[in-house]
Coordinates of C-alpha atoms in Angstrom, one line a residue:
Chain U
M1 CA 14.0 0.2 30.8
L2 CA 13.8 3.2 28.6
S3 CA 16.5 5.9 29.0
A4 CA 15.3 9.4 29.3
G5 CA 17.8 10.4 26.6
Y6 CA 16.3 8.0 24.1
V7 CA 12.8 9.1 24.7
L8 CA 13.8 12.8 24.4
R9 CA 15.7 12.1 21.2
R10 CA 12.8 10.2 19.7
V11 CA 10.3 12.9 20.6
L12 CA 12.6 15.6 19.1
Q13 CA 12.7 13.5 16.0
M14 CA 9.0 14.2 15.6
V15 CA 9.5 17.9 15.2
P16 CA 10.7 17.8 11.5
T17 CA 7.9 15.3 10.8
L18 CA 5.3 17.6 12.3
V19 CA 6.6 20.6 10.4
F20 CA 6.5 18.5 7.2
I21 CA 2.9 17.6 7.9
L22 CA 2.0 21.2 8.4
V23 CA 3.7 22.2 5.2
V24 CA 2.0 19.5 3.2
T25 CA -1.5 20.3 4.5
F26 CA -0.9 24.0 3.9
V27 CA 0.3 23.4 0.4
L28 CA -2.6 21.0 -0.3
V29 CA -5.2 23.7 -0.2
R30 CA -2.9 26.1 -2.0
L31 CA -3.0 23.6 -5.0
L32 CA -6.6 24.5 -5.6
P33 CA -7.0 26.3 -8.9
G34 CA -7.4 30.0 -8.1
D35 CA -7.7 31.6 -4.8
P36 CA -8.6 29.3 -1.9
L37 CA -11.3 31.8 -0.9
S38 CA -13.0 31.9 -4.3
A39 CA -13.0 28.1 -4.3
I40 CA -14.3 28.0 -0.8
G41 CA -17.0 30.6 -1.3
G42 CA -18.2 29.4 -4.6
D43 CA -19.9 31.8 -7.0
H44 CA -22.2 33.4 -4.5
V45 CA -19.8 36.0 -3.1
T46 CA -19.1 39.6 -4.1
D47 CA -15.6 41.0 -4.7
A48 CA -15.9 43.1 -1.6
Q49 CA -16.7 40.1 0.5
V50 CA -13.7 38.3 -1.0
A51 CA -11.4 41.2 -0.1
Q52 CA -12.8 41.4 3.4
A53 CA -12.4 37.7 4.0
R54 CA -9.0 37.8 2.4
A55 CA -7.8 40.3 5.0
A56 CA -9.5 38.3 7.7
Y57 CA -7.7 35.1 6.7
G58 CA -4.4 36.9 6.1
L59 CA -4.4 35.9 2.5
D60 CA -3.2 39.4 1.5
Q61 CA 0.1 38.6 3.2
P62 CA 3.2 36.9 1.8
L63 CA 3.1 33.1 1.6
F64 CA 5.5 32.5 4.5
A65 CA 3.5 34.8 6.8
Q66 CA 0.4 32.9 5.8
F67 CA 2.1 29.7 6.7
L68 CA 3.0 31.0 10.1
L69 CA -0.6 32.1 10.6
Y70 CA -1.7 28.6 9.7
V71 CA 0.7 27.0 12.1
R72 CA -0.4 29.4 14.9
R73 CA -4.0 28.4 14.2
V74 CA -3.3 24.7 14.2
V75 CA -1.2 24.9 17.4
T76 CA -4.0 26.7 19.2
G77 CA -6.4 23.9 18.2
D78 CA -8.2 25.8 15.4
L79 CA -8.6 23.6 12.3
G80 CA -11.0 26.0 10.6
R81 CA -14.7 25.6 9.9
S82 CA -16.5 23.3 7.6
I83 CA -18.1 25.2 4.7
V84 CA -20.9 22.7 4.3
V85 CA -22.2 22.2 7.8
Q86 CA -20.7 25.4 9.4
V87 CA -19.2 23.6 12.4
P88 CA -15.6 23.7 13.6
V89 CA -13.6 21.0 11.8
W90 CA -12.2 19.9 15.2
S91 CA -15.6 19.0 16.6
L92 CA -16.6 17.4 13.4
V93 CA -13.5 15.1 13.5
G94 CA -14.0 14.4 17.2
E95 CA -17.6 13.4 16.6
R96 CA -16.7 11.0 13.8
L97 CA -13.6 9.5 15.5
P98 CA -15.2 6.9 17.8
P99 CA -16.6 4.6 15.1
T100 CA -13.3 4.6 13.3
M101 CA -11.4 3.8 16.5
L102 CA -13.8 1.0 17.4
L103 CA -13.5 -0.3 13.8
S104 CA -9.7 -0.2 13.8
G105 CA -9.5 -1.8 17.2
M106 CA -11.7 -4.7 16.2
A107 CA -9.8 -5.0 12.9
V108 CA -6.5 -5.4 14.7
A109 CA -8.0 -8.0 17.1
I110 CA -9.4 -10.0 14.1
G111 CA -6.2 -9.5 12.1
V112 CA -3.9 -10.7 15.0
G113 CA -6.3 -13.4 15.9
L114 CA -6.1 -14.8 12.4
A115 CA -2.4 -14.2 11.8
V116 CA -0.9 -15.7 14.9
P117 CA -2.3 -19.3 14.6
L118 CA -1.9 -19.2 10.8
A119 CA 1.7 -18.1 11.1
F120 CA 2.5 -20.8 13.6
A121 CA 0.8 -23.5 11.5
S122 CA 2.7 -22.3 8.4
A123 CA 6.1 -22.0 10.1
L124 CA 5.9 -25.3 11.9
R125 CA 5.0 -27.2 8.8
R126 CA 7.4 -25.3 6.5
G127 CA 7.4 -26.5 2.9
R128 CA 4.4 -28.8 3.4
A129 CA 0.9 -28.6 2.0
T130 CA -0.4 -26.6 5.0
D131 CA 2.3 -24.0 4.6
L132 CA 1.8 -23.7 0.9
A133 CA -1.9 -23.4 1.3
I134 CA -1.7 -20.7 4.0
R135 CA 0.9 -18.7 2.1
A136 CA -1.1 -18.9 -1.1
G137 CA -4.1 -17.7 0.8
A138 CA -2.1 -14.8 2.2
Q139 CA -0.9 -13.9 -1.3
V140 CA -4.5 -13.8 -2.6
G141 CA -5.5 -11.8 0.5
L142 CA -2.8 -9.2 -0.3
S143 CA -3.9 -9.0 -3.9
M144 CA -7.6 -8.4 -3.1
P145 CA -8.7 -4.8 -2.8
V146 CA -10.4 -4.0 0.5
F147 CA -13.6 -2.7 -1.1
Y148 CA -14.0 -6.0 -3.0
I149 CA -13.6 -8.1 0.2
G150 CA -16.2 -5.9 1.8
L151 CA -18.6 -6.1 -1.1
V152 CA -18.4 -9.9 -1.1
L153 CA -18.8 -10.3 2.6
L154 CA -21.7 -7.8 2.6
T155 CA -23.5 -9.8 -0.2
V156 CA -22.9 -13.2 1.4
F157 CA -23.5 -12.5 5.1
S158 CA -25.8 -9.6 5.1
A159 CA -27.9 -9.8 1.9
H160 CA -28.1 -13.5 1.5
L161 CA -27.7 -15.1 4.9
R162 CA -29.0 -12.0 6.8
W163 CA -26.7 -12.7 9.7
F164 CA -25.5 -9.1 9.9
P165 CA -26.9 -5.7 9.1
V166 CA -26.0 -4.2 5.7
G167 CA -24.3 -1.2 7.3
G168 CA -24.6 1.7 9.7
Y169 CA -23.4 2.0 13.3
G170 CA -26.1 1.0 15.7
D171 CA -26.9 2.2 19.3
G172 CA -25.2 0.9 22.5
W173 CA -21.9 -1.1 22.7
G174 CA -23.2 -4.5 21.8
D175 CA -25.2 -3.3 18.8
R176 CA -22.2 -1.3 17.6
V177 CA -19.8 -4.3 17.8
Y178 CA -22.4 -6.3 15.9
H179 CA -22.7 -3.6 13.3
L180 CA -19.0 -3.3 12.9
F181 CA -18.2 -7.0 12.8
L182 CA -18.3 -7.4 9.0
P183 CA -16.4 -4.2 8.3
A184 CA -13.8 -5.1 10.9
L185 CA -13.5 -8.6 9.3
T186 CA -12.9 -6.9 5.9
L187 CA -10.1 -4.9 7.3
G188 CA -8.9 -7.7 9.5
V189 CA -8.5 -10.1 6.6
S190 CA -6.3 -7.9 4.6
L191 CA -4.3 -6.9 7.8
A192 CA -3.9 -10.6 8.6
A193 CA -2.3 -11.3 5.3
V194 CA 0.4 -8.7 5.9
L195 CA 0.9 -9.7 9.5
M196 CA 1.0 -13.4 8.7
R197 CA 3.9 -13.1 6.3
S198 CA 6.0 -11.1 8.6
L199 CA 5.2 -13.2 11.6
R200 CA 5.9 -16.4 9.8
A201 CA 9.3 -15.2 8.7
A202 CA 10.0 -14.1 12.3
I203 CA 8.9 -17.5 13.7
V204 CA 11.1 -19.4 11.2
D205 CA 14.0 -17.1 12.3
V206 CA 13.4 -17.6 16.0
L207 CA 13.0 -21.4 15.7
G208 CA 16.6 -21.6 14.5
A209 CA 18.0 -19.6 17.4
E210 CA 20.2 -21.2 19.9
Y211 CA 18.1 -20.2 22.9
V212 CA 15.3 -22.3 21.4
D213 CA 17.6 -25.3 21.1
F214 CA 18.6 -24.7 24.7
A215 CA 15.0 -24.5 25.9
R216 CA 14.4 -27.8 24.1
A217 CA 17.5 -29.3 25.7
K218 CA 16.3 -28.2 29.1
G219 CA 13.3 -30.4 28.4
L220 CA 10.7 -27.7 28.4
P221 CA 7.4 -28.8 26.9
T222 CA 6.8 -27.7 23.3
R223 CA 3.8 -25.5 24.2
V224 CA 5.9 -23.5 26.7
I225 CA 8.7 -23.1 24.2
L226 CA 6.4 -21.9 21.5
L227 CA 4.5 -19.5 23.6
R228 CA 7.2 -18.1 26.0
H229 CA 10.2 -18.1 23.7
V230 CA 9.1 -18.3 20.1
L231 CA 5.9 -16.2 20.0
R232 CA 7.2 -13.6 22.3
N233 CA 10.4 -12.9 20.3
A234 CA 8.6 -13.2 17.0
L235 CA 6.0 -10.7 18.1
I236 CA 8.7 -8.1 19.0
S237 CA 10.0 -8.1 15.5
T238 CA 6.4 -7.9 14.1
L239 CA 5.7 -5.0 16.4
A240 CA 7.7 -2.8 14.0
L241 CA 4.7 -3.1 11.7
L242 CA 2.4 -1.3 14.2
G243 CA 3.1 2.2 12.9
P244 CA 2.6 1.4 9.2
T245 CA -0.4 -0.7 10.2
V246 CA -2.2 2.2 11.8
G247 CA -1.5 4.1 8.6
S248 CA -3.0 1.4 6.4
L249 CA -5.9 0.9 8.7
L250 CA -6.9 4.6 8.5
G251 CA -6.5 4.3 4.7
G252 CA -8.6 1.1 4.7
A253 CA -11.2 2.8 6.9
V254 CA -11.8 5.4 4.2
I255 CA -12.8 2.6 1.9
T256 CA -14.5 0.2 4.3
E257 CA -16.6 3.0 5.9
S258 CA -17.9 4.0 2.5
V259 CA -18.7 0.4 1.6
F260 CA -20.6 -0.2 4.9
A261 CA -22.0 3.3 5.4
I262 CA -20.3 3.8 8.8
P263 CA -20.3 7.4 10.1
G264 CA -16.5 7.5 10.8
V265 CA -13.7 9.8 9.8
G266 CA -13.0 7.8 6.6
R267 CA -16.5 8.4 5.4
L268 CA -16.2 12.0 6.5
M269 CA -13.2 12.3 4.2
I270 CA -15.1 11.0 1.2
E271 CA -18.2 13.2 2.0
S272 CA -16.0 16.2 2.2
I273 CA -14.4 15.5 -1.1
Y274 CA -17.8 15.1 -2.8
G275 CA -19.0 18.3 -1.0
R276 CA -15.7 20.2 -1.8
D277 CA -15.4 20.9 1.9
Y278 CA -11.7 21.8 1.8
P279 CA -11.1 22.9 5.4
V280 CA -12.4 19.5 6.5
I281 CA -10.2 17.7 4.0
Q282 CA -7.2 19.7 5.2
G283 CA -8.0 19.2 8.9
L284 CA -8.6 15.5 8.5
T285 CA -5.4 14.9 6.6
L286 CA -3.6 16.8 9.3
S287 CA -5.2 14.9 12.2
L288 CA -4.8 11.5 10.5
A289 CA -1.1 12.2 9.7
V290 CA -0.4 13.3 13.3
T291 CA -2.2 10.1 14.6
V292 CA 0.0 7.9 12.5
S293 CA 3.2 9.8 13.5
L294 CA 2.2 9.2 17.2
A295 CA 1.7 5.5 16.4
F296 CA 5.2 5.4 15.0
L297 CA 6.5 7.1 18.2
V298 CA 4.6 4.6 20.4
T299 CA 5.9 1.7 18.3
D300 CA 9.5 2.8 18.7
L301 CA 9.2 3.4 22.4
I302 CA 7.6 0.0 23.0
Q303 CA 10.2 -1.7 20.9
A304 CA 13.0 0.1 22.7
S305 CA 11.7 -0.9 26.1
L306 CA 11.4 -4.6 25.0
D307 CA 14.7 -4.7 23.1
P308 CA 17.4 -2.4 24.5
R309 CA 19.4 -2.8 21.3
V310 CA 16.9 -0.6 19.4
A311 CA 17.5 2.4 21.6
R312 CA 21.2 2.7 20.6
Chain G
M1 CA 39.4 -50.5 -15.0
T2 CA 42.9 -50.4 -13.5
A3 CA 44.6 -47.3 -12.3
A4 CA 46.9 -47.4 -15.4
E5 CA 44.0 -47.7 -17.8
D6 CA 42.3 -44.9 -16.0
L7 CA 45.3 -42.7 -16.4
L8 CA 45.5 -43.6 -20.1
S9 CA 42.0 -42.9 -20.8
R10 CA 42.4 -39.6 -19.2
R11 CA 45.3 -38.6 -21.3
R12 CA 43.2 -37.5 -24.2
P13 CA 40.2 -35.6 -23.0
A14 CA 37.1 -35.7 -25.1
P15 CA 36.8 -32.6 -27.2
R16 CA 34.9 -30.0 -25.3
R17 CA 31.4 -29.6 -26.7
F18 CA 30.0 -26.2 -27.0
R19 CA 27.5 -25.5 -24.3
P20 CA 25.2 -22.5 -24.5
P21 CA 25.5 -20.4 -21.3
S22 CA 22.8 -21.9 -19.1
L23 CA 20.1 -19.5 -17.9
P24 CA 19.2 -20.0 -14.2
R25 CA 16.1 -22.2 -14.0
P26 CA 13.1 -20.1 -13.3
S27 CA 11.4 -20.8 -10.0
P28 CA 7.7 -21.7 -10.0
A29 CA 7.0 -18.2 -8.7
L30 CA 8.8 -16.5 -11.5
A31 CA 7.3 -18.7 -14.2
G32 CA 3.8 -18.3 -12.8
G33 CA 4.2 -14.5 -12.4
L34 CA 5.6 -14.2 -15.9
A35 CA 2.8 -16.4 -17.4
I36 CA 0.0 -14.4 -15.7
L37 CA 1.5 -11.0 -16.7
A38 CA 2.2 -12.2 -20.3
A39 CA -1.4 -13.2 -20.6
L40 CA -2.6 -9.9 -19.2
L41 CA -0.3 -8.0 -21.5
V42 CA -1.7 -9.8 -24.5
L43 CA -5.2 -8.9 -23.4
A44 CA -4.2 -5.2 -22.9
L45 CA -2.5 -5.0 -26.3
V46 CA -5.1 -6.9 -28.4
P47 CA -8.3 -6.9 -26.3
G48 CA -10.3 -7.9 -29.5
L49 CA -8.7 -11.3 -29.3
V50 CA -10.8 -12.4 -26.4
A51 CA -13.4 -9.6 -26.0
P52 CA -16.5 -10.5 -28.1
Y53 CA -18.1 -7.0 -28.0
A54 CA -17.1 -3.4 -27.8
P55 CA -16.6 -2.4 -24.1
A56 CA -19.2 0.3 -24.2
A57 CA -21.7 -1.3 -26.6
F58 CA -25.3 -1.1 -25.1
D59 CA -27.7 -3.9 -25.8
Y60 CA -31.1 -3.3 -24.4
R61 CA -32.3 -6.7 -25.3
A62 CA -29.7 -8.3 -23.0
I63 CA -29.9 -6.4 -19.7
L64 CA -28.6 -8.0 -16.5
K65 CA -28.2 -11.4 -18.1
P66 CA -26.4 -14.1 -16.1
P67 CA -23.3 -15.7 -17.6
S68 CA -24.2 -17.6 -20.8
F69 CA -22.7 -18.8 -24.0
A70 CA -23.3 -15.4 -25.7
H71 CA -22.1 -13.5 -22.6
P72 CA -19.6 -15.7 -20.7
F73 CA -19.4 -13.2 -17.8
G74 CA -23.0 -11.9 -18.1
T75 CA -24.2 -8.4 -18.8
D76 CA -24.8 -5.2 -16.8
N77 CA -27.8 -2.9 -16.4
F78 CA -27.1 -1.4 -19.8
G79 CA -26.6 -4.8 -21.5
R80 CA -22.9 -4.2 -21.8
D81 CA -20.9 -7.5 -22.0
I82 CA -18.9 -7.9 -18.7
L83 CA -16.2 -10.1 -20.3
S84 CA -15.5 -7.4 -22.9
R85 CA -15.4 -4.7 -20.3
T86 CA -13.1 -6.7 -18.0
V87 CA -10.8 -7.5 -20.8
W88 CA -10.7 -3.9 -22.1
A89 CA -10.1 -2.6 -18.6
T90 CA -6.8 -4.6 -18.5
R91 CA -5.3 -1.9 -20.7
V92 CA -6.3 0.9 -18.3
D93 CA -5.2 -0.9 -15.1
L94 CA -1.8 -2.0 -16.5
Q95 CA -1.3 1.6 -17.6
I96 CA -2.1 2.6 -14.0
A97 CA 0.5 0.2 -12.8
L98 CA 3.1 1.5 -15.2
F99 CA 2.5 5.2 -15.1
G100 CA 1.9 5.3 -11.4
T101 CA 5.3 3.9 -10.7
L102 CA 7.4 5.2 -13.6
V103 CA 8.4 8.6 -12.1
P104 CA 9.0 7.1 -8.6
V105 CA 11.2 4.4 -10.0
V106 CA 13.4 6.7 -12.1
F107 CA 13.5 9.7 -9.8
G108 CA 13.7 7.7 -6.6
T109 CA 16.5 5.5 -7.9
L110 CA 18.6 8.6 -9.0
A111 CA 17.9 10.4 -5.7
G112 CA 18.7 7.3 -3.7
A113 CA 22.0 7.0 -5.6
V114 CA 23.0 10.6 -4.7
V115 CA 21.9 10.2 -1.1
G116 CA 23.8 6.9 -0.7
Y117 CA 26.9 8.1 -2.4
Y118 CA 27.4 11.3 -0.6
G119 CA 26.1 10.2 2.8
G120 CA 26.7 12.8 5.6
W121 CA 24.2 15.6 6.0
V122 CA 22.5 14.7 2.7
E123 CA 21.7 11.3 4.2
A124 CA 20.6 12.8 7.5
L125 CA 18.3 15.2 5.7
F126 CA 16.8 12.5 3.6
G127 CA 16.3 10.3 6.7
R128 CA 14.0 13.1 8.1
V129 CA 12.1 13.2 4.8
V130 CA 11.6 9.5 4.9
D131 CA 10.4 9.7 8.6
A132 CA 7.9 12.4 7.6
V133 CA 6.6 10.7 4.4
V134 CA 6.0 7.3 6.0
T135 CA 3.8 8.9 8.7
F136 CA 1.3 10.1 6.1
P137 CA -1.3 7.4 5.6
F138 CA -0.5 6.8 1.9
L139 CA -4.1 6.3 0.8
V140 CA -5.4 9.3 2.7
L141 CA -2.7 11.6 1.3
V142 CA -3.3 10.4 -2.3
I143 CA -7.1 10.8 -1.8
A144 CA -6.5 14.3 -0.4
I145 CA -4.3 15.3 -3.4
V146 CA -6.7 13.9 -5.9
A147 CA -9.5 15.7 -4.1
V148 CA -7.8 19.0 -4.5
L149 CA -6.5 18.5 -8.1
G150 CA -9.7 16.8 -9.2
P151 CA -10.5 13.2 -10.0
G152 CA -8.9 11.4 -12.9
L153 CA -6.0 9.2 -13.8
F154 CA -3.5 12.0 -14.5
N155 CA -3.9 13.5 -11.1
L156 CA -3.7 10.1 -9.6
Y157 CA -0.3 9.7 -11.2
I158 CA 0.8 13.0 -9.8
A159 CA -0.4 12.2 -6.3
V160 CA 1.3 8.7 -6.3
S161 CA 4.5 10.1 -7.7
V162 CA 4.8 12.9 -5.1
V163 CA 5.0 10.3 -2.4
G164 CA 6.1 7.1 -4.1
W165 CA 9.7 8.0 -5.0
V166 CA 10.8 8.1 -1.4
F167 CA 10.5 4.3 -1.0
Y168 CA 12.7 3.6 -4.0
A169 CA 15.2 6.3 -2.9
R170 CA 15.4 4.7 0.6
I171 CA 16.1 1.2 -0.9
V172 CA 18.7 2.4 -3.4
A173 CA 20.4 4.7 -0.9
A174 CA 21.0 1.8 1.4
G175 CA 22.4 -0.3 -1.4
V176 CA 24.7 2.4 -2.8
A177 CA 25.9 3.3 0.7
L178 CA 26.9 -0.3 1.1
Q179 CA 28.6 -0.6 -2.3
R180 CA 30.6 2.7 -2.1
R181 CA 32.6 1.2 0.8
L182 CA 33.8 -1.8 -1.2
D183 CA 37.2 -2.1 -2.8
Y184 CA 36.1 -1.8 -6.4
A185 CA 34.5 1.6 -5.7
A186 CA 37.9 2.8 -4.2
A187 CA 39.6 1.3 -7.3
A188 CA 37.3 3.3 -9.6
R189 CA 38.1 6.4 -7.7
V190 CA 41.8 5.7 -7.9
M191 CA 41.4 5.3 -11.7
G192 CA 40.1 8.9 -11.7
Y193 CA 36.7 8.1 -13.0
S194 CA 34.1 10.9 -12.7
T195 CA 31.6 10.7 -9.9
P196 CA 28.6 10.2 -12.2
R197 CA 30.4 7.4 -13.9
I198 CA 31.3 5.7 -10.7
V199 CA 27.7 6.0 -9.3
L200 CA 25.8 5.2 -12.5
R201 CA 28.1 2.6 -14.1
H202 CA 29.6 0.9 -11.1
L203 CA 27.6 1.3 -7.9
L204 CA 24.0 1.6 -9.1
P205 CA 23.9 -1.7 -11.1
N206 CA 25.0 -3.5 -8.0
A207 CA 22.5 -1.7 -5.8
V208 CA 19.4 -1.6 -7.9
S209 CA 18.1 -5.1 -7.6
A210 CA 16.2 -4.6 -4.4
A211 CA 14.5 -1.6 -6.0
I212 CA 13.4 -3.7 -9.0
V213 CA 11.9 -6.3 -6.7
Y214 CA 10.1 -3.5 -4.8
W215 CA 8.9 -2.1 -8.2
M216 CA 6.9 -5.3 -8.9
T217 CA 5.2 -5.2 -5.5
D218 CA 4.6 -1.5 -6.0
M219 CA 2.8 -2.1 -9.4
A220 CA 0.5 -4.5 -7.6
L221 CA -0.1 -1.9 -4.9
C222 CA -0.7 0.7 -7.6
I223 CA -3.4 -1.3 -9.2
L224 CA -5.1 -1.8 -5.8
L225 CA -4.9 1.9 -5.2
G226 CA -6.1 2.9 -8.7
S227 CA -9.0 0.5 -8.6
S228 CA -9.9 1.7 -5.0
L229 CA -10.0 5.3 -6.3
G230 CA -11.9 4.2 -9.3
Y231 CA -14.4 2.5 -7.0
L232 CA -14.8 5.7 -4.9
G233 CA -15.3 7.7 -8.1
L234 CA -11.9 9.5 -7.8
G235 CA -9.8 7.6 -10.3
A236 CA -10.7 6.6 -13.9
Q237 CA -14.0 8.2 -14.8
P238 CA -16.9 6.2 -16.2
P239 CA -17.6 5.2 -18.9
T240 CA -13.9 4.2 -19.0
A241 CA -13.8 0.5 -18.3
E242 CA -11.4 0.2 -15.3
W243 CA -11.7 -2.7 -12.9
G244 CA -12.5 -0.6 -9.8
V245 CA -15.1 1.4 -11.8
L246 CA -16.6 -1.9 -13.1
I247 CA -16.9 -3.2 -9.5
A248 CA -18.6 0.1 -8.5
D249 CA -21.0 -0.3 -11.4
G250 CA -22.2 -3.6 -10.1
K251 CA -22.3 -2.8 -6.3
N252 CA -26.0 -2.1 -6.3
Y253 CA -26.7 -5.3 -8.1
M254 CA -24.6 -7.6 -6.0
N255 CA -27.8 -9.3 -4.8
T256 CA -29.4 -10.0 -8.1
A257 CA -26.5 -9.8 -10.6
W258 CA -23.3 -10.7 -8.8
W259 CA -21.4 -11.2 -12.0
I260 CA -21.0 -7.5 -12.8
S261 CA -18.7 -7.0 -9.8
I262 CA -17.2 -10.4 -9.2
F263 CA -15.4 -10.9 -12.5
P264 CA -13.5 -7.6 -12.5
G265 CA -12.5 -8.3 -8.9
V266 CA -11.0 -11.7 -10.0
A267 CA -9.0 -9.8 -12.6
I268 CA -7.6 -7.5 -10.0
V269 CA -6.6 -10.4 -7.8
L270 CA -5.0 -12.1 -10.8
A271 CA -3.0 -9.0 -11.7
G272 CA -1.9 -8.6 -8.1
L273 CA -0.8 -12.2 -7.9
G274 CA 1.1 -11.9 -11.2
F275 CA 3.1 -8.9 -10.0
S276 CA 3.8 -10.3 -6.5
L277 CA 4.8 -13.7 -7.9
L278 CA 7.1 -12.0 -10.3
G279 CA 8.6 -9.9 -7.5
D280 CA 9.2 -13.0 -5.3
G281 CA 10.7 -14.9 -8.3
L282 CA 13.0 -12.0 -9.1
A283 CA 14.0 -11.6 -5.5
D284 CA 15.2 -15.3 -5.6
L285 CA 16.9 -14.8 -8.9
L286 CA 18.8 -11.6 -8.0
R287 CA 19.8 -12.8 -4.5
P288 CA 23.6 -13.2 -4.5
K289 CA 24.5 -16.9 -4.7
R290 CA 26.9 -18.2 -2.1

């Protein structure tokens, strides 16, 4: 069980992280050459308008006061407005979130579905041809850029074989899953390569543990030993990858969504960059970073509840 | 041979022959990684050795030609030779690997040494920085920084360096913290050596190997990142031949002229394999023998 003390400590640990995220996203827009407002407004504004807006945004105040203003805005749920489509950033992100979440979920399912059997096959036949082939495959998977995997899958399965649509999101759940299958496979393949390596190492580790020898001595069938003892314990150590995985999935989504034209947050990021929509870039970076830090929190809490040694 | 004869024959040992100090036998991973990277390095330094044409030479009589004897990797929609472009791009992508990791390696190693040596509140503070940095989706942050600074390789290096040093610092800090508790570190302190000398000459050399191994993986990651940004139009700018840019050039022709994108992609995979094999090989080599 989780102790309240550990949970509290872990949640408090997030405070500096959140402050850091706020600082970085604040500084990000400050890096723009010139005044953020002139960059935001473009060439079509008069000096009087700039001065007025400057006062409205608090840009005439010292930097630290501006930062506090920014923090207050974010905390009250105001991420600013998009310059291009004139909609609050918050609603824009919310609107684009479901495709990315579905895509990430499917990618994790495919990634785990590929990694677990492959890791077992590899670990149980350690040093033999199967093991070498699987590990070589994982190595190639790790070296292959996501957009390249996507492009190849798109050409083979959509353009040539016409099994899947060339992109887009679709209507209704079944259609959406169908539309997102190839993109999820793209992300899932590169995720599987990472997971497979860590899981294989964990399985090899667990196989040498005394409790596995004991289970064998008790006469438990191999299948039970592998599922109940080996897989379970190996998964716990691989669970530590959950936080980083969410981070790399969101990064991968930026690329996959542009390859497959999926209207998710990743594509929104790229569109905002091309459109120089800085409030959206800022708001998105902030929300994605907060999402990942929450994933790290959840990872730690799950790990601590499964393995009490972590909580110490 | 009787026992006495045996003793007699041992009385005069054969003169010791000079043996050159034996190098550890390279593992297949190390040898493979070195071979791939050596080949890529040659291509980067003297592209003309393999590339038959100039990378940006248009040839309107040979547009979208499939691989042939004259154009082994085919040509693109401007009649540019894909083999030549892929080979010339090696120079750009290896540069990305090097310059994208240079500042993180140097600064991260030094920062890690300081953190590891002093420990205490410095270490605690650094721990919070690590916590914060790892929660940024790396690619998203780099893309955001490049978006603000403007596309291009130099801004890519800045973006990667801002974040990348933390990972080296974390690795080195852990190593130095371990080393400083050992007897030889205490001995060096007793000898009255200065702190910089102890850290740089004594502790760091024993703590840096894990960071070097990570550096190899990091260079592979950097090429993946650089080519991804190139593909999105945020990294190297066309007409610069860079693998990601080349793949983007061909993406609209995948159906009819697959060779434009496929070959540069193979080059990326090859470079990635080279660096990770080298990393694995080095990890084996540098692991303390028991």
